[in-house]
Amino acid sequence: MGLTKIDAYSSETLHKAAIFKALGHPARIAILEYISKQTTCICGEIVAELPLSQASISRHLSELKAVGLIKGTIAGTSVCYCLNQESLPLIIQFSNQLHSPTPQTCCP
Amino acid sequence: MGLTKIDAYSSETLHKAAIFKALGHPARIAILEYISKQTTCICGEIVAELPLSQASISRHLSELKAVGLIKGTIAGTSVCYCLNQESLPLIIQFSNQLHSPTPQTCCP
DNA sequence: ATTATTCATCGTAATATTGCGATATATAAA
DNA sequence: TTTATATATCGCAATATTACGATGAATAAT
Protein backbone atom coordinates (compact mmCIF):
# COMPACT_ATOMS: atom_id res chain seq x y z
CA MET A 1 0.00 0.00 0.00
CA GLY A 2 2.86 2.38 0.69
CA LEU A 3 0.76 4.11 3.30
CA THR A 4 2.12 4.41 6.81
CA LYS A 5 -0.59 4.04 9.45
CA ILE A 6 0.29 7.26 11.20
CA ASP A 7 -2.73 7.22 13.51
CA ALA A 8 -1.30 4.17 15.22
CA TYR A 9 1.63 6.03 16.76
CA SER A 10 2.15 8.78 19.31
CA SER A 11 3.03 12.21 18.01
CA GLU A 12 6.37 11.85 19.70
CA THR A 13 7.12 8.66 17.79
CA LEU A 14 6.00 10.29 14.57
CA HIS A 15 8.21 13.27 15.23
CA LYS A 16 11.30 11.16 15.82
CA ALA A 17 10.59 9.13 12.70
CA ALA A 18 10.18 12.30 10.65
CA ILE A 19 13.55 13.62 11.80
CA PHE A 20 15.32 10.37 11.01
CA LYS A 21 13.52 10.03 7.72
CA ALA A 22 14.89 13.41 6.71
CA LEU A 23 18.35 12.16 7.64
CA GLY A 24 17.81 8.98 5.64
CA HIS A 25 19.12 10.18 2.31
CA PRO A 26 22.79 10.53 1.41
CA ALA A 27 22.27 13.88 -0.27
CA ARG A 28 20.77 15.30 2.89
CA ILE A 29 23.54 13.83 5.02
CA ALA A 30 26.06 15.42 2.67
CA ILE A 31 24.24 18.74 2.80
CA LEU A 32 24.18 18.76 6.59
CA GLU A 33 27.84 17.86 6.82
CA TYR A 34 28.71 20.55 4.34
CA ILE A 35 26.76 23.16 6.25
CA SER A 36 28.34 22.13 9.51
CA LYS A 37 31.83 22.51 8.08
CA GLN A 38 31.25 26.16 7.29
CA THR A 39 31.59 28.52 10.20
CA THR A 40 29.12 30.79 8.52
CA CYS A 41 25.90 29.89 6.82
CA ILE A 42 25.75 28.80 3.23
CA CYS A 43 23.40 29.44 0.36
CA GLY A 44 23.41 27.51 -2.83
CA GLU A 45 27.00 26.45 -3.33
CA ILE A 46 25.71 23.01 -2.50
CA VAL A 47 24.56 22.78 -6.07
CA ALA A 48 28.21 22.96 -7.08
CA GLU A 49 29.16 20.50 -4.35
CA LEU A 50 26.76 17.68 -5.24
CA PRO A 51 25.90 16.20 -8.63
CA LEU A 52 22.26 17.08 -8.33
CA SER A 53 20.23 19.68 -10.12
CA GLN A 54 19.29 22.94 -8.47
CA ALA A 55 15.71 21.75 -8.28
CA SER A 56 16.71 18.59 -6.43
CA ILE A 57 18.95 20.41 -3.97
CA SER A 58 16.21 22.90 -3.23
CA ARG A 59 13.84 20.01 -2.56
CA HIS A 60 16.25 18.35 -0.12
CA LEU A 61 16.83 21.66 1.63
CA SER A 62 13.13 22.21 2.07
CA GLU A 63 12.77 18.73 3.56
CA LEU A 64 15.52 19.41 6.06
CA LYS A 65 13.90 22.72 6.90
CA ALA A 66 10.44 21.18 7.23
CA VAL A 67 11.58 18.96 10.10
CA GLY A 68 13.57 21.75 11.70
CA LEU A 69 17.07 20.44 11.08
CA ILE A 70 18.08 23.65 9.31
CA LYS A 71 16.92 27.24 9.20
CA GLY A 72 16.90 29.51 6.19
CA THR A 73 16.66 33.22 5.76
CA ILE A 74 16.53 35.26 2.60
CA ALA A 75 19.69 37.28 2.02
CA GLY A 76 19.19 39.41 -1.01
CA THR A 77 18.86 37.23 -4.05
CA SER A 78 20.18 34.14 -2.32
CA VAL A 79 19.08 32.19 0.74
CA CYS A 80 21.23 31.59 3.75
CA TYR A 81 20.82 28.19 5.32
CA CYS A 82 22.30 27.06 8.57
CA LEU A 83 21.99 24.24 11.03
CA ASN A 84 19.34 24.45 13.70
CA GLN A 85 21.45 23.43 16.65
CA GLU A 86 18.34 22.99 18.76
CA SER A 87 17.30 20.00 16.72
CA LEU A 88 20.35 17.94 17.60
CA PRO A 89 19.58 16.98 21.22
CA LEU A 90 16.59 14.94 20.08
CA ILE A 91 18.87 12.67 18.10
CA ILE A 92 21.21 12.15 21.02
CA GLN A 93 18.35 11.63 23.45
CA PHE A 94 16.87 8.92 21.28
CA SER A 95 20.16 7.10 21.10
CA ASN A 96 20.65 7.41 24.83
CA GLN A 97 17.15 6.16 25.43
CA LEU A 98 17.93 2.99 23.53
CA HIS A 99 21.20 2.41 25.25
CA SER A 100 21.14 -0.01 28.16
CA PRO A 101 24.00 -0.08 30.66
CA THR A 102 23.29 -3.73 31.45
CA PRO A 103 24.52 -5.95 28.63
CA GLN A 104 21.95 -8.37 27.30
CA THR A 105 22.83 -12.01 27.49
CA CYS A 106 20.99 -13.22 24.41
CA CYS A 107 21.91 -12.67 20.75
CA PRO A 108 25.68 -13.18 20.91
CA MET B 1 12.88 9.18 -10.81
CA GLY B 2 12.90 7.70 -7.34
CA LEU B 3 16.45 6.56 -7.86
CA THR B 4 19.09 7.80 -5.48
CA LYS B 5 22.44 8.43 -7.15
CA ILE B 6 24.37 6.29 -4.73
CA ASP B 7 27.63 6.42 -6.68
CA ALA B 8 27.84 10.12 -5.92
CA TYR B 9 28.45 9.65 -2.20
CA SER B 10 31.10 8.14 0.01
CA SER B 11 30.40 4.76 1.56
CA GLU B 12 30.45 6.46 4.93
CA THR B 13 27.73 8.86 3.89
CA LEU B 14 25.71 6.01 2.44
CA HIS B 15 26.09 4.03 5.64
CA LYS B 16 24.86 6.87 7.82
CA ALA B 17 21.94 7.48 5.51
CA ALA B 18 21.03 3.79 5.60
CA ILE B 19 20.98 3.77 9.40
CA PHE B 20 18.82 6.86 9.59
CA LYS B 21 16.57 5.62 6.86
CA ALA B 22 15.90 2.51 8.91
CA LEU B 23 15.02 4.78 11.82
CA GLY B 24 12.75 6.84 9.62
CA HIS B 25 9.54 4.92 10.14
CA PRO B 26 7.32 5.15 13.23
CA ALA B 27 6.82 1.40 13.39
CA ARG B 28 10.56 0.84 13.57
CA ILE B 29 10.97 3.58 16.18
CA ALA B 30 8.24 1.90 18.22
CA ILE B 31 9.85 -1.51 17.79
CA LEU B 32 13.24 -0.23 18.95
CA GLU B 33 11.76 1.53 21.95
CA TYR B 34 9.81 -1.58 22.87
CA ILE B 35 12.89 -3.76 22.64
CA SER B 36 14.92 -1.34 24.71
CA LYS B 37 12.31 -1.36 27.47
CA GLN B 38 12.68 -5.09 27.98
CA THR B 39 15.65 -6.19 30.03
CA THR B 40 15.66 -9.43 28.13
CA CYS B 41 15.29 -9.92 24.42
CA ILE B 42 11.91 -10.18 22.79
CA CYS B 43 10.47 -12.30 20.03
CA GLY B 44 7.21 -11.60 18.32
CA GLU B 45 5.06 -9.98 20.97
CA ILE B 46 5.56 -6.85 18.91
CA VAL B 47 2.81 -8.11 16.67
CA ALA B 48 0.46 -7.79 19.65
CA GLU B 49 1.94 -4.39 20.48
CA LEU B 50 1.48 -2.69 17.13
CA PRO B 51 -1.50 -2.69 14.78
CA LEU B 52 0.43 -4.25 11.96
CA SER B 53 0.28 -7.70 10.50
CA GLN B 54 2.87 -10.31 11.33
CA ALA B 55 4.21 -10.03 7.82
CA SER B 56 4.72 -6.29 8.17
CA ILE B 57 6.41 -6.56 11.56
CA SER B 58 8.73 -9.22 10.22
CA ARG B 59 9.65 -6.92 7.37
CA HIS B 60 10.42 -4.02 9.67
CA LEU B 61 12.50 -6.27 11.88
CA SER B 62 14.52 -7.49 8.94
CA GLU B 63 15.18 -3.91 7.90
CA LEU B 64 16.43 -3.02 11.35
CA LYS B 65 18.58 -6.13 11.32
CA ALA B 66 19.94 -5.41 7.84
CA VAL B 67 21.52 -2.15 8.99
CA GLY B 68 22.75 -3.68 12.22
CA LEU B 69 20.48 -1.89 14.66
CA ILE B 70 19.23 -5.17 16.10
CA LYS B 71 20.42 -8.77 16.29
CA GLY B 72 18.26 -11.86 16.10
CA THR B 73 18.81 -15.46 17.04
CA ILE B 74 16.50 -18.41 16.61
CA ALA B 75 15.19 -19.73 19.92
CA GLY B 76 13.15 -22.80 19.21
CA THR B 77 10.10 -21.90 17.24
CA SER B 78 10.41 -18.20 17.95
CA VAL B 79 13.12 -15.65 17.26
CA CYS B 80 14.82 -13.57 19.88
CA TYR B 81 15.62 -10.04 18.84
CA CYS B 82 17.63 -7.56 20.79
CA LEU B 83 19.31 -4.23 20.31
CA ASN B 84 22.78 -4.10 18.88
CA GLN B 85 24.31 -1.67 21.32
CA GLU B 86 27.33 -1.29 19.08
CA SER B 87 25.28 0.51 16.48
CA LEU B 88 24.33 3.40 18.73
CA PRO B 89 27.61 5.34 18.85
CA LEU B 90 27.36 6.11 15.15
CA ILE B 91 24.16 8.03 15.76
CA ILE B 92 25.67 10.05 18.57
CA GLN B 93 28.85 10.67 16.62
CA PHE B 94 26.90 12.07 13.71
CA SER B 95 24.99 14.40 15.93
CA ASN B 96 28.19 15.53 17.65
CA GLN B 97 29.83 16.06 14.28
CA LEU B 98 27.10 18.47 13.29
CA HIS B 99 27.16 20.34 16.53
CA SER B 100 29.18 23.54 16.57
CA PRO B 101 30.20 25.15 19.84
CA THR B 102 30.35 28.55 18.20
CA PRO B 103 26.84 29.88 17.67
CA GLN B 104 26.12 31.02 14.16
CA THR B 105 25.07 34.59 13.77
CA CYS B 106 22.80 34.22 10.78
CA CYS B 107 19.33 32.68 10.64
CA PRO B 108 17.83 34.04 13.85
C1' DA C 1 3.46 -38.98 11.80
C1' DT C 2 0.42 -35.25 12.43
C1' DT C 3 -0.70 -30.87 13.95
C1' DA C 4 0.19 -26.35 15.90
C1' DT C 5 3.10 -22.40 16.42
C1' DT C 6 6.36 -18.95 15.00
C1' DC C 7 8.51 -16.41 11.76
C1' DA C 8 10.15 -15.33 6.86
C1' DT C 9 9.23 -14.55 2.13
C1' DC C 10 6.52 -13.93 -2.14
C1' DG C 11 3.30 -11.46 -4.87
C1' DT C 12 0.43 -7.67 -5.38
C1' DA C 13 -1.78 -3.08 -4.87
C1' DA C 14 -1.46 1.48 -3.21
C1' DT C 15 1.18 5.33 -2.09
C1' DA C 16 5.68 7.88 -1.52
C1' DT C 17 10.14 9.44 -2.96
C1' DT C 18 13.60 10.97 -6.16
C1' DG C 19 15.26 13.64 -9.84
C1' DC C 20 14.92 16.84 -13.48
C1' DG C 21 13.40 20.19 -16.97
C1' DA C 22 10.55 23.96 -17.29
C1' DT C 23 8.68 27.69 -15.23
C1' DA C 24 7.62 31.14 -11.64
C1' DT C 25 9.12 34.60 -8.24
C1' DA C 26 11.89 37.91 -6.23
C1' DT C 27 15.81 40.72 -5.64
C1' DA C 28 20.05 42.94 -7.68
C1' DA C 29 22.46 45.06 -11.32
C1' DA C 30 22.74 47.58 -15.60
C1' DT D 1 12.82 49.28 -17.43
C1' DT D 2 15.44 45.51 -18.78
C1' DT D 3 18.37 41.83 -17.66
C1' DA D 4 20.79 38.68 -14.76
C1' DT D 5 21.01 35.81 -10.67
C1' DA D 6 19.23 32.81 -7.08
C1' DT D 7 15.86 29.95 -5.36
C1' DA D 8 11.25 27.67 -5.20
C1' DT D 9 7.65 25.06 -7.21
C1' DC D 10 5.08 22.33 -10.75
C1' DG D 11 4.51 18.27 -13.44
C1' DC D 12 6.18 14.22 -15.03
C1' DA D 13 8.50 9.53 -15.22
C1' DA D 14 10.95 6.10 -12.81
C1' DT D 15 11.80 3.70 -8.78
C1' DA D 16 11.06 2.66 -3.75
C1' DT D 17 8.36 1.77 0.26
C1' DT D 18 4.50 0.07 2.87
C1' DA D 19 1.12 -3.22 4.06
C1' DC D 20 -1.13 -7.51 3.79
C1' DG D 21 -2.87 -12.12 2.54
C1' DA D 22 -1.12 -16.34 1.25
C1' DT D 23 2.27 -19.52 1.48
C1' DG D 24 6.60 -21.77 2.92
C1' DA D 25 9.98 -23.55 6.30
C1' DA D 26 11.31 -25.01 10.66
C1' DT D 27 10.72 -26.46 15.28
C1' DA D 28 7.64 -28.05 19.18
C1' DA D 29 3.93 -30.59 20.94
C1' DT D 30 0.66 -34.32 20.67
Coordinates of C-alpha atoms in Angstrom, one line a residue, chain A residues 4-6 8-9 12-14 16-18 20-21 23-30 32-33 35-36 38-42 50-53 60 69 71-73 80-85 88-89 91-92 94-108, chain B residues 4-6 8-9 12-14 16-18 20-21 23-30 32-33 35-36 38-42 50-53 60 69 71-73 80-85 88-89 91-92 94-108:
Chain A
T4 CA 2.1 4.4 6.8
K5 CA -0.6 4.0 9.5
I6 CA 0.3 7.3 11.2
A8 CA -1.3 4.2 15.2
Y9 CA 1.6 6.0 16.8
E12 CA 6.4 11.8 19.7
T13 CA 7.1 8.7 17.8
L14 CA 6.0 10.3 14.6
K16 CA 11.3 11.2 15.8
A17 CA 10.6 9.1 12.7
A18 CA 10.2 12.3 10.7
F20 CA 15.3 10.4 11.0
K21 CA 13.5 10.0 7.7
L23 CA 18.4 12.2 7.6
G24 CA 17.8 9.0 5.6
H25 CA 19.1 10.2 2.3
P26 CA 22.8 10.5 1.4
A27 CA 22.3 13.9 -0.3
R28 CA 20.8 15.3 2.9
I29 CA 23.5 13.8 5.0
A30 CA 26.1 15.4 2.7
L32 CA 24.2 18.8 6.6
E33 CA 27.8 17.9 6.8
I35 CA 26.8 23.2 6.2
S36 CA 28.3 22.1 9.5
Q38 CA 31.3 26.2 7.3
T39 CA 31.6 28.5 10.2
T40 CA 29.1 30.8 8.5
C41 CA 25.9 29.9 6.8
I42 CA 25.7 28.8 3.2
L50 CA 26.8 17.7 -5.2
P51 CA 25.9 16.2 -8.6
L52 CA 22.3 17.1 -8.3
S53 CA 20.2 19.7 -10.1
H60 CA 16.2 18.4 -0.1
L69 CA 17.1 20.4 11.1
K71 CA 16.9 27.2 9.2
G72 CA 16.9 29.5 6.2
T73 CA 16.7 33.2 5.8
C80 CA 21.2 31.6 3.8
Y81 CA 20.8 28.2 5.3
C82 CA 22.3 27.1 8.6
L83 CA 22.0 24.2 11.0
N84 CA 19.3 24.4 13.7
Q85 CA 21.5 23.4 16.7
L88 CA 20.3 17.9 17.6
P89 CA 19.6 17.0 21.2
I91 CA 18.9 12.7 18.1
I92 CA 21.2 12.1 21.0
F94 CA 16.9 8.9 21.3
S95 CA 20.2 7.1 21.1
N96 CA 20.7 7.4 24.8
Q97 CA 17.1 6.2 25.4
L98 CA 17.9 3.0 23.5
H99 CA 21.2 2.4 25.2
S100 CA 21.1 0.0 28.2
P101 CA 24.0 -0.1 30.7
T102 CA 23.3 -3.7 31.5
P103 CA 24.5 -5.9 28.6
Q104 CA 22.0 -8.4 27.3
T105 CA 22.8 -12.0 27.5
C106 CA 21.0 -13.2 24.4
C107 CA 21.9 -12.7 20.7
P108 CA 25.7 -13.2 20.9
Chain B
T4 CA 19.1 7.8 -5.5
K5 CA 22.4 8.4 -7.2
I6 CA 24.4 6.3 -4.7
A8 CA 27.8 10.1 -5.9
Y9 CA 28.5 9.6 -2.2
E12 CA 30.4 6.5 4.9
T13 CA 27.7 8.9 3.9
L14 CA 25.7 6.0 2.4
K16 CA 24.9 6.9 7.8
A17 CA 21.9 7.5 5.5
A18 CA 21.0 3.8 5.6
F20 CA 18.8 6.9 9.6
K21 CA 16.6 5.6 6.9
L23 CA 15.0 4.8 11.8
G24 CA 12.7 6.8 9.6
H25 CA 9.5 4.9 10.1
P26 CA 7.3 5.2 13.2
A27 CA 6.8 1.4 13.4
R28 CA 10.6 0.8 13.6
I29 CA 11.0 3.6 16.2
A30 CA 8.2 1.9 18.2
L32 CA 13.2 -0.2 19.0
E33 CA 11.8 1.5 21.9
I35 CA 12.9 -3.8 22.6
S36 CA 14.9 -1.3 24.7
Q38 CA 12.7 -5.1 28.0
T39 CA 15.6 -6.2 30.0
T40 CA 15.7 -9.4 28.1
C41 CA 15.3 -9.9 24.4
I42 CA 11.9 -10.2 22.8
L50 CA 1.5 -2.7 17.1
P51 CA -1.5 -2.7 14.8
L52 CA 0.4 -4.2 12.0
S53 CA 0.3 -7.7 10.5
H60 CA 10.4 -4.0 9.7
L69 CA 20.5 -1.9 14.7
K71 CA 20.4 -8.8 16.3
G72 CA 18.3 -11.9 16.1
T73 CA 18.8 -15.5 17.0
C80 CA 14.8 -13.6 19.9
Y81 CA 15.6 -10.0 18.8
C82 CA 17.6 -7.6 20.8
L83 CA 19.3 -4.2 20.3
N84 CA 22.8 -4.1 18.9
Q85 CA 24.3 -1.7 21.3
L88 CA 24.3 3.4 18.7
P89 CA 27.6 5.3 18.8
I91 CA 24.2 8.0 15.8
I92 CA 25.7 10.0 18.6
F94 CA 26.9 12.1 13.7
S95 CA 25.0 14.4 15.9
N96 CA 28.2 15.5 17.6
Q97 CA 29.8 16.1 14.3
L98 CA 27.1 18.5 13.3
H99 CA 27.2 20.3 16.5
S100 CA 29.2 23.5 16.6
P101 CA 30.2 25.1 19.8
T102 CA 30.4 28.5 18.2
P103 CA 26.8 29.9 17.7
Q104 CA 26.1 31.0 14.2
T105 CA 25.1 34.6 13.8
C106 CA 22.8 34.2 10.8
C107 CA 19.3 32.7 10.6
P108 CA 17.8 34.0 13.9

